[in-house]
XYZ file of C-alpha atoms in Angstrom:
310
model
C 2.768 6.555 -21.202
C 0.527 3.903 -23.083
C -0.016 1.481 -20.066
C -0.902 4.745 -18.201
C -3.582 5.676 -20.678
C -4.660 1.812 -20.467
C -5.614 2.120 -17.011
C -6.890 5.754 -16.525
C -8.778 6.130 -20.118
C -11.228 3.292 -19.086
C -11.970 4.497 -15.666
C -13.125 8.069 -16.727
C -14.787 6.683 -19.710
C -17.176 4.601 -17.456
C -17.472 7.831 -15.210
C -18.417 10.158 -18.276
C -20.961 7.515 -19.611
C -22.692 7.621 -16.148
C -22.638 11.223 -16.399
C -24.392 11.477 -19.598
C -26.598 8.982 -18.798
C -27.458 11.100 -15.948
C -27.645 14.212 -17.339
C -29.551 13.383 -20.072
C -31.786 11.342 -17.763
C -31.282 7.895 -19.812
C -31.890 6.115 -16.611
C -34.003 7.083 -13.665
C -32.151 8.971 -10.590
C -33.473 5.946 -8.577
C -31.451 3.652 -11.055
C -28.600 5.090 -9.661
C -29.682 5.243 -6.255
C -30.098 1.579 -6.340
C -26.789 0.874 -8.125
C -24.762 2.939 -5.622
C -26.672 0.885 -2.879
C -25.544 -2.482 -4.276
C -22.068 -1.134 -4.659
C -22.042 0.300 -1.101
C -23.305 -2.576 0.520
C -22.523 -5.938 -1.317
C -20.426 -5.593 -3.894
C -17.619 -3.581 -2.963
C -17.424 -5.106 0.727
C -17.461 -8.604 -0.851
C -14.141 -7.316 -2.965
C -12.669 -6.106 0.286
C -13.177 -9.200 2.504
C -11.995 -11.503 -0.468
C -8.764 -9.329 -0.880
C -8.276 -9.045 3.029
C -8.710 -12.625 3.461
C -6.144 -13.991 0.629
C -2.368 -14.337 1.799
C -0.397 -10.905 1.932
C 2.197 -9.141 3.517
C 1.507 -6.672 6.035
C 0.826 -3.423 4.664
C 0.501 -0.840 7.318
C 2.664 2.020 6.201
C 0.322 2.982 3.572
C -2.774 3.589 6.075
C -0.102 5.273 8.705
C 1.567 7.812 6.013
C -1.963 8.782 4.375
C -3.649 9.180 7.825
C -1.140 10.717 9.523
C -0.989 13.566 6.526
C -4.929 13.389 6.442
C -5.502 13.979 10.105
C -2.828 17.216 9.872
C -4.278 18.677 6.937
C -7.944 18.291 8.244
C -6.621 20.192 11.520
C -4.803 22.765 9.655
C -7.705 23.499 6.990
C -10.229 23.598 9.840
C -7.744 26.382 11.424
C -7.461 28.115 7.968
C -11.434 28.127 7.295
C -11.980 29.957 10.758
C -9.088 32.135 10.162
C -8.983 33.289 6.646
C -12.436 32.493 5.665
C -14.301 33.313 8.779
C -16.276 30.020 9.037
C -17.841 28.629 12.330
C -16.757 25.537 13.671
C -19.030 23.287 11.797
C -18.589 24.739 8.417
C -14.752 25.074 9.070
C -15.115 21.022 9.542
C -17.028 20.414 6.453
C -14.736 22.384 4.346
C -11.541 20.391 5.878
C -12.905 17.411 5.228
C -13.486 18.295 1.620
C -9.854 19.047 1.493
C -8.846 15.484 2.996
C -11.584 13.178 2.155
C -10.991 10.990 -1.228
C -13.531 8.968 -3.477
C -11.820 6.226 -2.308
C -14.551 3.512 -2.705
C -16.071 4.607 -6.109
C -12.852 5.431 -7.712
C -10.069 4.599 -5.351
C -10.852 0.799 -5.292
C -10.834 0.174 -9.118
C -8.208 2.365 -9.844
C -5.677 0.906 -7.426
C -6.524 -2.684 -8.715
C -6.119 -1.412 -12.470
C -2.756 0.202 -11.832
C -1.063 -2.145 -9.073
C -3.194 -5.407 -9.238
C -3.857 -7.627 -6.561
C -0.315 -6.143 -4.891
C -1.975 -3.143 -4.027
C -5.207 -4.600 -2.382
C -3.550 -4.845 1.302
C -2.148 -1.338 1.551
C -5.648 -0.142 0.450
C -7.692 -2.241 3.148
C -6.284 -0.272 5.671
C -6.748 2.717 4.277
C -10.433 2.143 3.261
C -11.258 1.264 6.857
C -9.126 3.755 8.699
C -9.969 6.614 6.511
C -13.531 6.236 7.063
C -13.363 5.401 10.835
C -10.866 8.306 11.624
C -11.548 11.176 9.075
C -15.316 10.677 8.776
C -15.185 10.601 12.863
C -13.286 13.437 13.029
C -15.319 15.244 11.228
C -18.223 14.056 12.924
C -16.999 15.040 16.328
C -15.893 18.386 14.959
C -19.089 19.342 13.283
C -21.358 18.185 16.225
C -19.019 20.145 18.633
C -19.567 23.452 16.782
C -23.455 22.743 16.404
C -23.991 21.553 19.951
C -21.461 23.589 21.839
C -23.159 22.875 25.090
C -24.065 19.144 24.225
C -22.819 15.930 26.640
C -19.587 14.666 25.049
C -21.283 10.938 25.300
C -23.779 11.961 22.716
C -21.297 12.812 20.375
C -19.208 10.036 20.755
C -22.563 7.784 20.705
C -23.374 9.516 17.191
C -19.940 8.851 15.636
C -19.170 5.283 16.546
C -22.770 4.182 15.205
C -22.100 6.300 11.901
C -18.941 4.253 11.404
C -20.277 0.665 13.132
C -22.993 0.679 10.201
C -20.516 1.427 7.210
C -20.207 -1.791 5.124
C -16.839 -0.991 4.164
C -15.580 -0.790 7.498
C -16.987 -4.102 8.425
C -16.163 -5.829 5.621
C -12.543 -5.016 6.916
C -13.113 -5.945 10.132
C -14.475 -9.342 9.007
C -11.536 -10.116 6.959
C -9.159 -9.437 10.133
C -11.243 -11.705 12.252
C -11.318 -14.249 9.331
C -7.480 -14.267 8.890
C -6.787 -14.157 12.525
C -8.809 -17.389 13.368
C -7.209 -18.753 10.422
C -10.254 -19.765 8.821
C -10.473 -21.711 5.124
C -12.725 -20.261 2.626
C -15.147 -22.957 0.961
C -15.024 -22.661 -3.037
C -18.293 -21.731 -3.391
C -17.978 -19.064 -1.078
C -15.155 -17.668 -2.651
C -16.667 -17.788 -6.274
C -19.839 -16.029 -5.439
C -17.667 -13.271 -3.752
C -15.584 -13.071 -6.773
C -18.538 -12.809 -8.956
C -19.761 -9.693 -6.478
C -16.483 -8.163 -6.175
C -16.086 -8.109 -9.876
C -18.893 -5.753 -10.426
C -17.503 -3.220 -8.194
C -15.274 -1.168 -10.734
C -17.707 -0.515 -13.487
C -20.950 -0.076 -11.822
C -19.085 1.995 -9.275
C -17.595 4.361 -11.833
C -20.908 4.417 -13.628
C -22.626 5.643 -10.666
C -19.947 8.135 -9.789
C -20.725 9.734 -13.133
C -24.333 9.683 -12.498
C -24.131 11.165 -8.982
C -21.537 14.188 -10.511
C -24.044 14.883 -13.186
C -26.685 15.845 -10.346
C -24.206 18.232 -8.299
C -24.525 21.832 -8.677
C -21.711 23.567 -9.505
C -22.146 26.888 -7.903
C -19.883 27.522 -4.876
C -17.785 30.022 -3.176
C -14.691 30.074 -5.303
C -11.812 31.283 -3.440
C -12.647 28.481 -0.908
C -13.237 25.999 -3.554
C -9.733 26.758 -5.262
C -8.253 26.186 -1.746
C -9.692 22.755 -1.601
C -8.785 21.754 -5.295
C -5.112 22.627 -4.520
C -5.066 21.197 -1.023
C -6.736 18.089 -2.295
C -4.976 17.377 -5.584
C -1.281 18.693 -4.598
C -0.673 19.680 -0.797
C -2.006 16.513 0.677
C -0.333 13.881 -1.766
C 2.930 15.767 -1.402
C 2.593 15.647 2.371
C 1.792 11.970 2.265
C 4.515 11.129 -0.068
C 6.899 12.496 2.468
C 5.646 10.920 5.373
C 5.531 7.790 3.260
C 9.632 8.419 2.558
C 10.401 9.192 6.175
C 8.353 5.915 7.933
C 10.224 3.959 5.558
C 7.330 2.748 3.562
C 7.731 0.146 0.931
C 7.721 1.130 -2.404
C 4.129 -0.616 -3.117
C 3.014 1.233 0.032
C 4.008 4.573 -1.144
C 2.517 4.256 -4.423
C -0.914 3.123 -2.852
C -0.880 5.798 -0.175
C 0.294 8.577 -2.695
C -2.428 7.498 -5.364
C -5.494 7.149 -2.463
C -4.689 10.534 -1.181
C -4.688 12.109 -4.613
C -8.020 10.904 -5.354
C -10.779 13.876 -5.850
C -12.779 14.825 -3.005
C -15.148 11.930 -2.296
C -19.074 12.266 -2.333
C -19.246 11.309 1.393
C -18.004 15.333 1.783
C -21.152 16.333 -0.105
C -23.311 13.873 1.400
C -21.832 15.312 4.847
C -22.666 18.978 3.547
C -25.998 18.191 2.464
C -26.868 16.355 5.746
C -25.912 19.592 8.072
C -27.302 22.206 5.359
C -23.618 23.909 5.551
C -21.908 24.825 2.280
C -23.320 22.503 -0.050
C -22.551 24.130 -3.393
C -18.704 24.268 -2.337
C -18.682 20.926 -1.368
C -20.473 20.161 -4.364
C -18.434 22.525 -6.890
C -14.872 20.750 -5.326
C -16.229 16.819 -6.218
C -17.226 17.685 -9.616
C -13.616 19.904 -10.285
C -11.404 17.595 -8.796
C -12.778 14.705 -10.180
C -12.104 16.414 -13.571
C -8.515 17.674 -12.555
C -7.578 14.464 -11.490
C -7.612 12.914 -14.871
C -3.961 14.820 -15.375
C -3.063 14.264 -11.744
C -3.622 10.501 -11.297
C -2.258 9.959 -14.709
C 0.912 11.538 -13.813
C 1.488 9.498 -10.331
C 0.247 6.311 -11.841
C 2.647 6.586 -14.713
C 5.585 7.695 -12.393
C 4.736 4.755 -9.785
C 4.414 1.796 -12.678
C 7.597 3.118 -13.822
C 9.805 2.198 -10.832
C 7.808 -0.447 -8.854
C 9.165 -4.122 -9.938
């Protein structure tokens, strides 16, 4: 248990410090925006590219398990939103996104690295790229379909592709794949520069996450928000775990896939809701509450996997 506390407590301590700094206006909101842009656009892509270009075994089982579970839950949650909560198609899609899209960059990267070390990086890379492309792409398509029922399919497709192509995290994974496929050697100064940038990712990302949470409203439709909490922290990880076992994923792939699937609702769910001005309070409340509760769920999962991994 002591080992788990050593991993989890600093993570949530940094989130808490960021929350206090944001709530008490110790830093201007523009400072958080600037740090977030640095992490998303430069530091995290450096960490991801560097990890992807270092020698490692194939780790596709983690991405396969998480994405299979994520897509299934997204479709079921979209149906449930329309059937039980009387939502339109666009609102149901954004509700479903909050159920499946975890805070993989700001929280997942530092937690996986801290809990599983470099062994957890290869499985994480595939998840980071494909989760963004598949889940955000799917949510964009369904939301746009709901808003533009008679729009040409080409317009919806172009909007989705452009959004994914502009994502620095996805581009970092693609660049790492190209680099390793070509068998290129990284010069020492370049590697050291990327290490310095990448090492800044965990602390800055977690601090910014706390600052972002301090600005999110807690008002919500509570029946819907409770559903998101249960699905995101319990149902999705359980399903991903079963899928990982069924497809024969390795122990480290299973550990990373389940831990990543159990991350709290990501800020992108709130950003999407704000972009479309649909269900912002619900998505914001889901981000705040799942982040708080994930202290318990992630501690339990990390403790289990660290106990069984060699």
